[in-house]
mmCIF file of C-alpha atoms in Angstrom:
data_model
loop_
_atom_site.group_PDB
_atom_site.id
_atom_site.type_symbol
_atom_site.label_atom_id
_atom_site.label_comp_id
_atom_site.label_asym_id
_atom_site.label_seq_id
_atom_site.Cartn_x
_atom_site.Cartn_y
_atom_site.Cartn_z
ATOM 1 C CA TRP A 1 -0.056 -0.008 0.146
ATOM 2 C CA PRO A 2 1.428 3.481 -0.564
ATOM 3 C CA ARG A 3 0.458 5.306 2.389
ATOM 4 C CA ARG A 4 2.477 4.324 5.741
ATOM 5 C CA ALA A 5 0.506 3.994 9.144
ATOM 6 C CA ASP A 6 1.986 6.040 12.301
ATOM 7 C CA ALA A 7 3.237 3.191 14.356
ATOM 8 C CA ASP A 8 4.061 3.500 18.378
ATOM 9 C CA SER A 9 6.971 1.184 18.458
ATOM 10 C CA SER A 10 8.426 -0.068 15.290
ATOM 11 C CA LEU A 11 10.555 -2.607 16.674
ATOM 12 C CA ILE A 12 9.362 -5.689 17.300
ATOM 13 C CA PRO A 13 10.884 -8.613 18.457
ATOM 14 C CA PHE A 14 10.278 -12.386 16.643
ATOM 15 C CA PHE A 15 10.216 -15.605 18.727
ATOM 16 C CA SER A 16 13.199 -17.242 17.300
ATOM 17 C CA HIS A 17 16.138 -18.080 19.922
ATOM 18 C CA PRO A 18 18.367 -16.302 19.945
ATOM 19 C CA PRO A 19 16.031 -13.338 19.511
ATOM 20 C CA HIS A 20 15.929 -11.734 16.083
ATOM 21 C CA TRP A 21 14.750 -8.037 15.371
ATOM 22 C CA PHE A 22 12.836 -7.181 12.445
ATOM 23 C CA ARG A 23 11.488 -3.576 11.720
ATOM 24 C CA PHE A 24 8.138 -3.344 10.056
ATOM 25 C CA GLU A 25 6.981 -0.760 8.361
ATOM 26 C CA TYR A 26 3.008 -0.235 7.431
ATOM 27 C CA ASP A 27 2.178 1.226 4.125
ATOM 28 C CA LEU A 28 -1.596 1.872 3.735
ATOM 29 C CA GLY A 29 -3.663 2.652 0.892
ATOM 30 C CA THR A 30 -6.231 5.304 0.608
ATOM 31 C CA PHE A 31 -8.512 5.607 3.873
ATOM 32 C CA ARG A 32 -11.704 6.820 4.184
ATOM 33 C CA ARG A 33 -12.656 6.814 7.430
ATOM 34 C CA SER A 34 -10.933 6.219 10.963
ATOM 35 C CA GLN A 35 -9.685 2.965 11.780
ATOM 36 C CA PRO A 36 -9.516 1.471 15.609
ATOM 37 C CA VAL A 37 -5.986 0.862 17.039
ATOM 38 C CA VAL A 38 -4.617 -2.758 16.221
ATOM 39 C CA GLU A 39 -2.472 -4.102 19.199
ATOM 40 C CA PHE A 40 0.277 -6.748 19.648
ATOM 41 C CA PRO A 41 0.453 -7.890 23.097
ATOM 42 C CA MET A 42 4.161 -9.052 23.538
ATOM 43 C CA ALA A 43 5.315 -11.499 26.296
ATOM 44 C CA ASN A 44 7.664 -10.523 28.863
ATOM 45 C CA HIS A 45 11.255 -10.865 27.516
ATOM 46 C CA TRP A 46 12.829 -12.001 31.019
ATOM 47 C CA ASN A 47 9.628 -14.269 31.624
ATOM 48 C CA PRO A 48 7.702 -15.593 28.889
ATOM 49 C CA SER A 49 5.125 -16.969 31.235
ATOM 50 C CA SER A 50 4.487 -13.748 33.108
ATOM 51 C CA ARG A 51 1.872 -11.137 32.396
ATOM 52 C CA PHE A 52 2.129 -9.036 29.133
ATOM 53 C CA HIS A 53 4.845 -6.745 29.945
ATOM 54 C CA ARG A 54 4.321 -4.207 26.601
ATOM 55 C CA VAL A 55 1.680 -3.721 23.716
ATOM 56 C CA THR A 56 3.262 -2.717 20.406
ATOM 57 C CA THR A 57 0.476 -0.590 18.658
ATOM 58 C CA VAL A 58 0.047 0.149 15.287
ATOM 59 C CA ARG A 59 -2.451 3.471 15.120
ATOM 60 C CA LEU A 60 -4.190 3.197 11.512
ATOM 61 C CA ALA A 61 -5.364 6.834 10.628
ATOM 62 C CA GLU A 62 -8.059 5.710 8.510
ATOM 63 C CA SER A 63 -9.386 2.688 6.897
ATOM 64 C CA PRO A 64 -7.998 0.888 4.118
ATOM 65 C CA PRO A 65 -9.784 -0.090 0.760
ATOM 66 C CA THR A 66 -13.008 -2.400 1.225
ATOM 67 C CA MET A 67 -11.237 -4.923 -1.120
ATOM 68 C CA PHE A 68 -7.658 -4.979 1.348
ATOM 69 C CA ARG A 69 -9.839 -5.455 4.561
ATOM 70 C CA PRO A 70 -10.083 -9.053 4.891
ATOM 71 C CA LEU A 71 -6.226 -9.520 4.182
ATOM 72 C CA ALA A 72 -5.471 -7.002 6.488
ATOM 73 C CA GLY A 73 -7.585 -8.926 8.966
ATOM 74 C CA VAL A 74 -6.061 -12.068 7.843
ATOM 75 C CA LEU A 75 -2.615 -10.771 8.466
ATOM 76 C CA THR A 76 -3.492 -9.022 11.812
ATOM 77 C CA VAL A 77 -4.870 -12.583 13.103
ATOM 78 C CA ILE A 78 -1.445 -14.364 11.947
ATOM 79 C CA VAL A 79 1.151 -11.967 13.279
ATOM 80 C CA GLY A 80 -1.210 -11.867 16.503
ATOM 81 C CA LEU A 81 -1.041 -15.943 16.618
ATOM 82 C CA ALA A 82 2.593 -16.116 15.912
ATOM 83 C CA LEU A 83 3.761 -13.401 18.585
ATOM 84 C CA PHE A 84 1.377 -14.145 21.498
ATOM 85 C CA PRO A 85 2.415 -17.615 22.686
ATOM 86 C CA HIS A 86 6.258 -17.455 21.567
ATOM 87 C CA ALA A 87 7.835 -13.897 21.974
ATOM 88 C CA LYS A 88 10.540 -13.902 23.913
ATOM 89 C CA ALA A 89 11.219 -10.315 24.090
ATOM 90 C CA PHE A 90 9.275 -7.102 24.500
ATOM 91 C CA ALA A 91 8.983 -4.166 21.910
ATOM 92 C CA GLU A 92 11.323 -1.626 22.994
ATOM 93 C CA GLU A 93 10.989 1.782 24.410
ATOM 94 C CA ARG A 94 13.531 4.406 24.611
ATOM 95 C CA ASP A 95 13.068 5.045 28.129
ATOM 96 C CA LEU A 96 13.509 2.098 29.716
ATOM 97 C CA MET A 97 16.017 2.084 32.280
ATOM 98 C CA ARG A 98 18.399 -0.555 32.834
ATOM 99 C CA ILE A 99 19.555 -1.305 36.716
ATOM 100 C CA GLY A 100 22.558 -2.876 38.011
ATOM 101 C CA ILE A 101 22.754 -4.762 41.468
ATOM 102 C CA ILE A 102 26.227 -4.556 43.172
ATOM 103 C CA GLY A 103 26.189 -7.259 46.064
ATOM 104 C CA LEU A 104 24.113 -9.929 46.801
ATOM 105 C CA ASP A 105 24.483 -10.396 50.433
ATOM 106 C CA THR A 106 21.233 -8.965 51.718
ATOM 107 C CA SER A 107 17.374 -9.649 51.169
ATOM 108 C CA HIS A 108 17.194 -6.104 50.111
ATOM 109 C CA VAL A 109 17.786 -7.259 46.635
ATOM 110 C CA PRO A 110 14.944 -9.476 46.110
ATOM 111 C CA ALA A 111 12.540 -7.186 47.977
ATOM 112 C CA PHE A 112 13.502 -3.883 45.615
ATOM 113 C CA THR A 113 13.802 -5.914 42.641
ATOM 114 C CA LYS A 114 10.569 -7.418 43.005
ATOM 115 C CA GLU A 115 9.171 -3.616 43.528
ATOM 116 C CA PHE A 116 10.804 -2.548 40.113
ATOM 117 C CA HIS A 117 9.613 -5.551 38.260
ATOM 118 C CA ARG A 118 5.697 -5.381 39.449
ATOM 119 C CA LYS A 119 3.542 -5.222 36.893
ATOM 120 C CA PRO A 120 1.485 -2.942 36.806
ATOM 121 C CA SER A 121 3.585 -0.933 38.500
ATOM 122 C CA ILE A 122 2.317 0.340 41.833
ATOM 123 C CA ASP A 123 3.671 3.650 41.240
ATOM 124 C CA PRO A 124 4.094 5.851 37.925
ATOM 125 C CA ALA A 125 8.088 6.391 39.780
ATOM 126 C CA LEU A 126 8.780 2.796 38.810
ATOM 127 C CA GLU A 127 7.279 2.198 35.689
ATOM 128 C CA ASP A 128 10.030 1.410 32.792
ATOM 129 C CA PHE A 129 12.606 -0.017 35.232
ATOM 130 C CA ARG A 130 14.403 -3.382 34.822
ATOM 131 C CA VAL A 131 17.147 -5.033 36.686
ATOM 132 C CA VAL A 132 19.458 -7.019 34.084
ATOM 133 C CA ALA A 133 22.438 -7.648 35.551
ATOM 134 C CA ALA A 134 23.892 -8.362 38.913
ATOM 135 C CA TYR A 135 27.442 -8.649 40.752
ATOM 136 C CA PRO A 136 27.097 -10.988 43.372
ATOM 137 C CA HIS A 137 30.123 -10.529 45.444
ATOM 138 C CA GLY A 138 29.802 -8.780 48.850
ATOM 139 C CA SER A 139 31.422 -9.281 52.409
ATOM 140 C CA ALA A 140 34.252 -12.166 52.373
ATOM 141 C CA ASP A 141 34.045 -12.325 56.394
ATOM 142 C CA ILE A 142 30.806 -11.095 57.924
ATOM 143 C CA GLU A 143 29.296 -14.608 58.254
ATOM 144 C CA SER A 144 25.647 -13.113 58.235
ATOM 145 C CA SER A 145 26.020 -11.774 55.043
ATOM 146 C CA ALA A 146 28.685 -13.851 52.945
ATOM 147 C CA SER A 147 26.426 -17.257 54.007
ATOM 148 C CA ARG A 148 23.509 -15.676 51.792
ATOM 149 C CA ILE A 149 25.111 -14.906 48.467
ATOM 150 C CA PRO A 150 24.562 -17.939 46.853
ATOM 151 C CA LYS A 151 21.117 -17.950 48.130
ATOM 152 C CA TYR A 152 20.680 -14.844 46.546
ATOM 153 C CA THR A 153 22.447 -15.361 43.425
ATOM 154 C CA VAL A 154 20.147 -18.251 42.457
ATOM 155 C CA GLU A 155 16.919 -16.233 43.283
ATOM 156 C CA VAL A 156 18.041 -13.271 40.638
ATOM 157 C CA GLU A 157 18.952 -15.916 38.368
ATOM 158 C CA GLU A 158 15.561 -17.193 38.468
ATOM 159 C CA MET A 159 14.084 -13.779 37.747
ATOM 160 C CA GLY A 160 16.204 -13.557 34.735
ATOM 161 C CA ILE A 161 18.776 -11.227 35.744
ATOM 162 C CA GLU A 162 22.244 -11.879 34.294
ATOM 163 C CA VAL A 163 24.633 -12.546 36.988
ATOM 164 C CA VAL A 164 28.321 -11.004 35.977
ATOM 165 C CA ASP A 165 31.781 -11.504 37.206
ATOM 166 C CA SER A 166 32.947 -7.945 37.654
ATOM 167 C CA ILE A 167 31.650 -4.736 38.240
ATOM 168 C CA ALA A 168 32.993 -3.397 35.417
ATOM 169 C CA ASP A 169 30.974 -6.019 33.187
ATOM 170 C CA LEU A 170 27.900 -4.565 34.978
ATOM 171 C CA LEU A 171 28.710 -1.214 33.984
ATOM 172 C CA SER A 172 28.704 -1.882 30.904
ATOM 173 C CA LYS A 173 25.151 -2.981 30.753
ATOM 174 C CA VAL A 174 23.011 -0.574 32.760
ATOM 175 C CA ASP A 175 22.100 2.852 33.140
ATOM 176 C CA CYS A 176 21.945 3.207 36.917
ATOM 177 C CA VAL A 177 23.128 1.072 39.850
ATOM 178 C CA LEU A 178 22.017 -0.483 43.436
ATOM 179 C CA LEU A 179 24.985 -0.611 45.473
ATOM 180 C CA GLU A 180 23.645 -3.472 47.826
ATOM 181 C CA THR A 181 26.848 -4.679 49.465
ATOM 182 C CA ASN A 182 25.898 -5.337 53.060
ATOM 183 C CA ASP A 183 29.522 -4.608 54.411
ATOM 184 C CA GLY A 184 30.213 -1.022 54.507
ATOM 185 C CA ARG A 185 33.822 -1.587 54.360
ATOM 186 C CA LEU A 186 33.169 -2.278 50.530
ATOM 187 C CA HIS A 187 31.473 0.639 49.617
ATOM 188 C CA LEU A 188 34.072 3.308 48.866
ATOM 189 C CA ASP A 189 35.883 1.078 46.443
ATOM 190 C CA GLN A 190 32.688 -0.415 44.556
ATOM 191 C CA ALA A 191 31.279 3.309 44.427
ATOM 192 C CA LEU A 192 34.609 4.885 42.577
ATOM 193 C CA GLU A 193 34.088 2.421 40.055
ATOM 194 C CA VAL A 194 30.538 3.706 39.733
ATOM 195 C CA PHE A 195 31.429 6.971 39.763
ATOM 196 C CA ARG A 196 34.262 6.602 36.831
ATOM 197 C CA ALA A 197 31.546 5.145 34.612
ATOM 198 C CA GLY A 198 29.192 8.174 35.454
ATOM 199 C CA LYS A 199 26.133 5.868 36.708
ATOM 200 C CA PRO A 200 23.742 7.481 39.269
ATOM 201 C CA VAL A 201 23.824 5.269 42.173
ATOM 202 C CA PHE A 202 21.747 4.348 45.403
ATOM 203 C CA ILE A 203 23.853 3.203 48.444
ATOM 204 C CA ASP A 204 22.181 1.081 50.709
ATOM 205 C CA LYS A 205 22.681 1.399 54.510
ATOM 206 C CA PRO A 206 25.448 1.719 55.836
ATOM 207 C CA ALA A 207 27.040 4.399 53.522
ATOM 208 C CA GLY A 208 30.317 3.055 54.869
ATOM 209 C CA SER A 209 31.517 1.428 58.183
ATOM 210 C CA ASN A 210 32.790 4.745 59.853
ATOM 211 C CA LEU A 211 32.435 8.471 59.181
ATOM 212 C CA ALA A 212 35.912 8.658 57.464
ATOM 213 C CA GLU A 213 34.341 6.429 54.625
ATOM 214 C CA VAL A 214 31.136 8.041 54.305
ATOM 215 C CA VAL A 215 32.872 11.455 53.406
ATOM 216 C CA ALA A 216 35.221 10.124 51.232
ATOM 217 C CA ILE A 217 32.198 8.626 48.918
ATOM 218 C CA PHE A 218 30.208 11.847 48.919
ATOM 219 C CA GLN A 219 33.518 13.892 48.158
ATOM 220 C CA ALA A 220 34.275 11.164 45.189
ATOM 221 C CA ALA A 221 30.738 11.675 43.837
ATOM 222 C CA GLU A 222 31.246 15.259 44.022
ATOM 223 C CA HIS A 223 34.855 15.015 42.245
ATOM 224 C CA TYR A 224 32.972 12.976 39.706
ATOM 225 C CA ALA A 225 29.773 14.955 39.428
ATOM 226 C CA VAL A 226 27.634 11.773 39.825
ATOM 227 C CA PRO A 227 24.412 11.761 41.218
ATOM 228 C CA MET A 228 24.107 9.454 44.429
ATOM 229 C CA PHE A 229 22.040 9.277 47.891
ATOM 230 C CA THR A 230 22.109 6.637 50.723
ATOM 231 C CA SER A 231 19.464 6.378 53.245
ATOM 232 C CA SER A 232 17.746 3.530 55.551
ATOM 233 C CA SER A 233 13.987 2.519 54.457
ATOM 234 C CA LEU A 234 12.975 4.138 57.880
ATOM 235 C CA ARG A 235 13.324 7.525 56.574
ATOM 236 C CA PHE A 236 10.646 7.324 53.969
ATOM 237 C CA SER A 237 7.952 5.505 56.759
ATOM 238 C CA PRO A 238 4.690 7.317 56.095
ATOM 239 C CA GLY A 239 4.567 8.534 59.647
ATOM 240 C CA ALA A 240 8.595 9.967 59.626
ATOM 241 C CA GLN A 241 7.085 11.723 56.390
ATOM 242 C CA GLU A 242 4.223 13.285 57.907
ATOM 243 C CA ILE A 243 6.141 14.866 60.894
ATOM 244 C CA ARG A 244 8.651 16.147 58.472
ATOM 245 C CA GLY A 245 5.883 17.778 56.881
ATOM 246 C CA GLY A 246 4.441 19.345 59.433
ATOM 247 C CA LYS A 247 1.854 17.003 60.950
ATOM 248 C CA TYR A 248 2.813 18.442 64.917
ATOM 249 C CA GLY A 249 4.042 21.845 63.937
ATOM 250 C CA ARG A 250 7.551 22.398 64.221
ATOM 251 C CA VAL A 251 9.336 19.803 66.277
ATOM 252 C CA LEU A 252 10.448 20.645 69.273
ATOM 253 C CA GLY A 253 12.334 17.046 70.193
ATOM 254 C CA CYS A 254 12.136 13.352 69.189
ATOM 255 C CA ASP A 255 12.766 10.095 70.738
ATOM 256 C CA ALA A 256 13.235 7.329 68.098
ATOM 257 C CA TYR A 257 13.977 3.609 68.629
ATOM 258 C CA SER A 258 15.360 1.035 66.444
ATOM 259 C CA PRO A 259 16.872 -2.452 66.914
ATOM 260 C CA CYS A 260 20.199 -2.158 66.968
ATOM 261 C CA ALA A 261 22.517 -5.418 66.606
ATOM 262 C CA LEU A 262 26.212 -4.642 66.700
ATOM 263 C CA GLU A 263 29.215 -5.590 64.081
ATOM 264 C CA PRO A 264 32.821 -5.578 65.373
ATOM 265 C CA THR A 265 33.808 -4.494 61.857
ATOM 266 C CA HIS A 266 31.655 -1.491 61.679
ATOM 267 C CA VAL A 267 31.215 1.773 64.393
ATOM 268 C CA ASP A 268 28.577 0.533 66.815
ATOM 269 C CA LEU A 269 25.276 2.346 65.266
ATOM 270 C CA PHE A 270 26.799 1.921 61.651
ATOM 271 C CA TRP A 271 25.508 -1.934 61.159
ATOM 272 C CA TYR A 272 21.787 -1.749 62.381
ATOM 273 C CA GLY A 273 21.012 1.424 64.865
ATOM 274 C CA ILE A 274 21.030 3.589 61.851
ATOM 275 C CA HIS A 275 17.580 2.842 61.120
ATOM 276 C CA GLY A 276 16.364 4.460 64.272
ATOM 277 C CA VAL A 277 18.820 7.344 63.941
ATOM 278 C CA GLU A 278 17.514 8.064 60.364
ATOM 279 C CA THR A 279 14.234 8.033 62.121
ATOM 280 C CA LEU A 280 15.249 10.785 64.316
ATOM 281 C CA PHE A 281 17.144 13.081 61.750
ATOM 282 C CA THR A 282 14.205 12.725 59.636
ATOM 283 C CA CYS A 283 11.658 14.257 62.184
ATOM 284 C CA MET A 284 14.234 16.733 63.765
ATOM 285 C CA GLY A 285 16.351 17.688 60.561
ATOM 286 C CA ALA A 286 19.935 18.725 60.649
ATOM 287 C CA GLY A 287 21.590 20.789 63.352
ATOM 288 C CA CYS A 288 22.641 18.351 65.809
ATOM 289 C CA VAL A 289 26.247 19.978 67.650
ATOM 290 C CA THR A 290 26.603 17.579 70.573
ATOM 291 C CA VAL A 291 26.081 13.964 71.286
ATOM 292 C CA THR A 292 26.272 11.890 74.706
ATOM 293 C CA HIS A 293 25.965 8.000 74.754
ATOM 294 C CA GLN A 294 25.369 5.186 77.082
ATOM 295 C CA SER A 295 25.525 1.548 76.180
ATOM 296 C CA THR A 296 25.120 -1.710 78.371
ATOM 297 C CA ASP A 297 24.807 -5.094 76.926
ATOM 298 C CA ASP A 298 21.223 -4.795 76.182
ATOM 299 C CA SER A 299 20.527 -1.063 74.875
ATOM 300 C CA GLU A 300 22.442 1.679 73.449
ATOM 301 C CA PHE A 301 21.330 5.092 74.270
ATOM 302 C CA ALA A 302 22.445 8.313 72.440
ATOM 303 C CA VAL A 303 21.240 12.004 73.259
ATOM 304 C CA GLY A 304 21.863 14.981 70.642
ATOM 305 C CA ILE A 305 21.817 18.331 71.787
ATOM 306 C CA TRP A 306 20.633 20.618 68.377
ATOM 307 C CA SER A 307 21.945 24.173 67.736
ATOM 308 C CA ASP A 308 18.743 25.775 68.501
ATOM 309 C CA GLY A 309 18.561 23.689 72.228
ATOM 310 C CA ARG A 310 16.130 21.003 70.965
ATOM 311 C CA ILE A 311 16.771 17.360 71.910
ATOM 312 C CA GLY A 312 16.414 14.371 70.066
ATOM 313 C CA THR A 313 17.192 10.831 71.557
ATOM 314 C CA PHE A 314 18.328 7.639 70.058
ATOM 315 C CA ARG A 315 17.586 4.029 71.786
ATOM 316 C CA GLY A 316 18.987 0.982 70.392
ATOM 317 C CA ILE A 317 17.368 -2.384 71.682
ATOM 318 C CA ARG A 318 18.849 -5.762 72.052
ATOM 319 C CA GLU A 319 16.833 -7.324 74.486
ATOM 320 C CA GLY A 320 13.203 -7.868 74.903
ATOM 321 C CA SER A 321 10.158 -6.434 72.433
ATOM 322 C CA GLY A 322 12.039 -4.401 69.432
ATOM 323 C CA GLY A 323 10.311 -2.580 66.272
ATOM 324 C CA TYR A 324 10.598 0.675 65.308
ATOM 325 C CA GLY A 325 9.209 3.822 66.195
ATOM 326 C CA GLY A 326 9.367 6.679 68.755
ATOM 327 C CA THR A 327 7.467 9.938 69.599
ATOM 328 C CA ALA A 328 7.877 13.472 68.503
ATOM 329 C CA PHE A 329 7.312 16.379 70.251
ATOM 330 C CA GLY A 330 5.766 19.595 68.406
ATOM 331 C CA ASP A 331 4.499 23.161 69.200
ATOM 332 C CA GLN A 332 1.148 21.831 68.006
ATOM 333 C CA GLY A 333 0.751 18.426 69.105
ATOM 334 C CA ILE A 334 2.672 15.296 70.479
ATOM 335 C CA GLY A 335 2.293 12.031 68.422
ATOM 336 C CA PRO A 336 3.693 8.631 67.663
ATOM 337 C CA ILE A 337 6.030 8.465 64.918
ATOM 338 C CA GLY A 338 4.267 5.483 63.639
ATOM 339 C CA PRO A 339 5.407 1.962 62.448
ATOM 340 C CA TYR A 340 7.853 0.794 59.500
ATOM 341 C CA GLY A 341 6.362 1.361 56.283
ATOM 342 C CA GLY A 342 8.386 -1.305 54.128
ATOM 343 C CA TYR A 343 10.574 -1.079 51.302
ATOM 344 C CA ARG A 344 8.129 0.455 49.038
ATOM 345 C CA PRO A 345 8.395 4.083 49.864
ATOM 346 C CA LEU A 346 12.097 4.112 49.690
ATOM 347 C CA VAL A 347 12.250 2.363 46.254
ATOM 348 C CA ILE A 348 9.652 4.778 44.619
ATOM 349 C CA GLU A 349 12.205 7.410 45.962
ATOM 350 C CA ILE A 350 15.130 5.683 44.149
ATOM 351 C CA GLY A 351 13.068 5.283 41.050
ATOM 352 C CA LYS A 352 12.477 9.139 40.973
ATOM 353 C CA PHE A 353 16.009 9.547 41.745
ATOM 354 C CA PHE A 354 17.356 7.613 38.651
ATOM 355 C CA ARG A 355 14.949 9.459 36.175
ATOM 356 C CA THR A 356 15.602 13.057 37.919
ATOM 357 C CA HIS A 357 19.444 12.708 39.422
ATOM 358 C CA GLN A 358 18.068 14.802 42.581
ATOM 359 C CA PRO A 359 18.467 13.034 45.403
ATOM 360 C CA PRO A 360 15.815 13.019 47.990
ATOM 361 C CA VAL A 361 17.450 13.810 51.148
ATOM 362 C CA ALA A 362 20.338 16.663 51.400
ATOM 363 C CA PRO A 363 24.246 14.895 51.498
ATOM 364 C CA GLU A 364 24.625 17.500 54.597
ATOM 365 C CA GLU A 365 21.838 15.841 56.544
ATOM 366 C CA THR A 366 22.875 12.232 55.638
ATOM 367 C CA ILE A 367 26.917 12.765 56.460
ATOM 368 C CA GLU A 368 25.743 14.673 59.757
ATOM 369 C CA LEU A 369 23.539 11.617 61.017
ATOM 370 C CA HIS A 370 26.252 9.457 60.267
ATOM 371 C CA ALA A 371 28.237 11.997 62.391
ATOM 372 C CA PHE A 372 25.962 11.433 65.140
ATOM 373 C CA MET A 373 26.891 7.907 65.140
ATOM 374 C CA GLN A 374 30.206 8.653 65.103
ATOM 375 C CA ALA A 375 30.217 10.967 67.949
ATOM 376 C CA ALA A 376 28.185 8.442 70.036
ATOM 377 C CA ALA A 377 30.639 5.721 69.907
ATOM 378 C CA GLU A 378 33.573 8.235 70.619
ATOM 379 C CA SER A 379 31.174 9.432 73.802
ATOM 380 C CA LYS A 380 31.152 5.675 74.695
ATOM 381 C CA ALA A 381 34.809 5.367 74.367
ATOM 382 C CA ARG A 382 35.126 8.439 76.597
ATOM 383 C CA GLY A 383 33.169 7.352 79.581
ATOM 384 C CA GLY A 384 29.834 9.132 78.328
ATOM 385 C CA VAL A 385 31.086 12.570 77.874
ATOM 386 C CA PRO A 386 29.517 14.892 75.459
ATOM 387 C CA VAL A 387 31.330 15.151 71.902
ATOM 388 C CA ALA A 388 30.695 17.543 69.628
ATOM 389 C CA ILE A 389 30.150 16.869 66.045
ATOM 390 C CA GLY A 390 32.567 19.407 64.371
ATOM 391 C CA GLU A 391 35.571 17.433 66.293
ATOM 392 C CA VAL A 392 34.472 14.009 64.595
ATOM 393 C CA MET A 393 33.827 15.675 61.276
ATOM 394 C CA ASP A 394 37.282 17.158 61.488
ATOM 395 C CA GLN A 395 38.673 13.916 61.982
ATOM 396 C CA ALA A 396 36.967 12.070 59.396
ATOM 397 C CA SER A 397 37.683 14.490 56.772
ATOM 398 C CA GLY A 398 41.335 14.190 57.480
ATOM 399 C CA LYS A 399 40.985 10.514 57.233
ATOM 400 C CA ALA A 400 38.894 10.368 53.905
ATOM 401 C CA GLU A 401 41.573 12.557 52.140
ATOM 402 C CA GLN A 402 43.853 9.733 52.815
ATOM 403 C CA LEU A 403 41.338 7.461 51.759
ATOM 404 C CA LEU A 404 41.315 8.844 48.329
ATOM 405 C CA GLN A 405 44.767 9.933 48.038
ATOM 406 C CA GLY A 406 45.738 8.521 44.254
ATOM 407 C CA LYS A 407 42.037 7.214 43.545
ATOM 408 C CA LEU A 408 40.498 9.976 42.025
ATOM 409 C CA ASP A 409 40.871 10.544 38.082
ATOM 410 C CA PRO A 410 42.337 14.308 37.314
ATOM 411 C CA LYS A 411 39.160 16.477 36.182
#
């Protein structure tokens, strides 16, 4: 036919293996009236047995001549029947973002992946993402992490995700990165590879095993001008966000709590107490100047004084009933922070970040909450005396410079 139809997607995969790609151009004759859209559902490329992932749409501007209508109908049926049961690929969309995962030693890997792959998407921010590659190696000597790698490696392979042998290989296949390695000691070197490749990255908690590593990571990201952020999922729990948004007016104080297992390779609160500290800073905001800390076998208790005189506390729990939460004290009310909201709110923020390159939390606040935890450890080591945030920041900045020596490419 001498005239071409407008097609939303002209790349259609056929069903041979390995997949071959054919470009179909639709030439239609002299049209006399409007014709409905013709849609070809395509099976999910990564999991042919799943629900359909994309629909290739051919929009016919007008009707073909009467003599060609039966032929057009037959062709539509033939193509539809061929593609429907056998297709192994989906019609590509130019805005599909490919995610790579570094570190398969945490339960966050399958949880985050399922949120990105959920169809239909539970939020527009998560549309058109796909985890396509994963590098498995995380901690080698933290047993609770290292023992998980084989299990999660099998799990991601069953999701159709390619497991690669190096971070460099992964970076060649993806547009953005989830750095999920549970061991914060590895984050700096792993993040540097991502920064050099210019890929936006979310770094899961803890950002590092100590404050100096965290400062070094942020400095390296700034050096390479690569978007990044790091956060506990507790920051985006609905209750904490409502308080941040003024539910009780201006927050005058906050008491937050969470489980607080310790890991000898990490500064005390960095390993798990970070969840409750993230909650505290979500409600209070930045501005802490000193921290006092006490510790027993069953508990951790840190008291922060903010520059405007407000007081915020964190209780870390290792005995008895656990959980996440706390109380916020505002100038218009007092109320609970509320329960943990799960991973989904964080994953939605990650999706937005990958699209916009705008982190949902200021780097200064993230660095300060890690400085709070470092100061708490220093206070504990000194017998519970107050330790200034400025003091630990000065020490960490000097150490960060040493950590980065010779590792940053010239601008």
